[in-house]
Amino acid sequence: MQIKTASRLGLLPPYLFAELDRLKKEIQKKGVDVISLGIGDPDLPTPAHIVEALKRAADDPANYRYPDYQGLDRFRSAATDWYRRRFDVKLDPAREACAVIGSKEGIANFATAVVDPGDIVLIPDPGYPVYFSGCVFNGGEAYFMPLRKENGFLPDLEAIPAEVARRARLMWLNYPNNPTAATAETGFLADAVRFCLKNNIVLAHDLAYSEIAYDGYRAPSVFEVPEARECAIEFHSLSKTYSMTGWRIGFAVGNETLVGALGRVKTNMDSGPFQAVQEAAIAALEGPEDSVREYCAIYKQRRDLMVDALQELGLSCERPRATFYVWAAVPKGYSSASLTERVLKEAGVVITPGSGFGKGGEGYVRFSLTVSSERLKEAVQRLKALRL
Ligand SMILES: *Cc1c(COP(=O)(O)O)cnc(C)c1O
């Protein structure tokens, strides 16, 4: 039989990291010792007290059954308590918080909760690919907001045409930002909230990197802007903060109607995160923060190593105040893809072409700082030998 898959699959570009992974395996097969600075997946282990909490919870048969759809009450309280301590933002755990199976899941499903066919979704370009996937899977129309260096990689809200703003239902923002590593101040988030309230747009803020910060920088929550409670939802993940990408746990907080709508979608699509993982996540959110500080110090050291080396090599980049990425402009004569390809084939180093995050990323590549300093130094040596 001729199998026909849904036409929506045809609307997606190949998932960036799946494609990079295939290329990497191809080169590895040739015996090359590949250094991966591609995907942003922490190499540092999940802190021991969190792993211990999982082990204890895995011994309790009460955790073997279907979890609560929205997450354990105690998990949601741990999340909102953490928000109060971290951002001085008070949220009701019962109505304004929902567990997600990693924030990628929540981000994708949130579009189902708010986007109708024909609605415009305002998406940062370059940006995390899932904002676009969620949009097109639900019949939405993407309007890309370019993130330009001259604007500090913040979207220019004034440049959004009135007609687009009128038809827009949802805006995605993500600061600290992947892939540009840019940060936003509360003032910018306040401008975005004002813009969204004026135009009846739901504001979704992806806060996956709030805790990976340096040089005294403290990333704000959108809910530090009081009016955000009227129009916004924020997605938080334990993946980056506690090196828990494989555990699949995060949460969404914010406007009660928005959190409730996400919860209704999820009730019909999944059955919540494994309760033992929620127990471990409670231990993470309520436990000591030493590991977070320690890991940030390690990333900072790697950041300085990489930024110094890239600047020496003539790849222009900023020294980021947050995230474990360095976003660098490609040298003259290269595109994002041609530099990525040459670096992989001739140096055995995987980096991510900026163009894989959208047209606005063309001319840039992203380096992940998720390997040891020794491996980073080795990568730098190999890059030097290329004489870019
Ligand atoms: C890593 C990442 C996420 C989500 O990670 P999960 O593991 O699904 O929680 C979300 N947004 C951005 C921008 C990311 O880089």
Coordinates of C-alpha atoms in Angstrom, one line a residue, residues 9 23 25 33 37 52-53 99 109 207 245-246 289 295 361 370:
L9 CA 5.0 16.8 8.4
L23 CA 26.5 13.7 9.9
K25 CA 27.9 9.4 13.1
D33 CA 37.6 11.5 17.2
L37 CA 30.0 21.4 20.4
E52 CA 19.4 9.8 45.5
A53 CA 15.9 11.2 45.7
A99 CA 4.1 20.0 35.4
N109 CA 1.5 21.4 23.3
L207 CA 13.0 30.5 30.7
T245 CA 18.0 16.7 30.1
G246 CA 17.3 13.0 30.1
E289 CA 22.1 25.3 45.2
Y295 CA 28.5 24.3 37.4
G361 CA 20.7 32.9 12.1
T370 CA 29.1 21.2 27.1

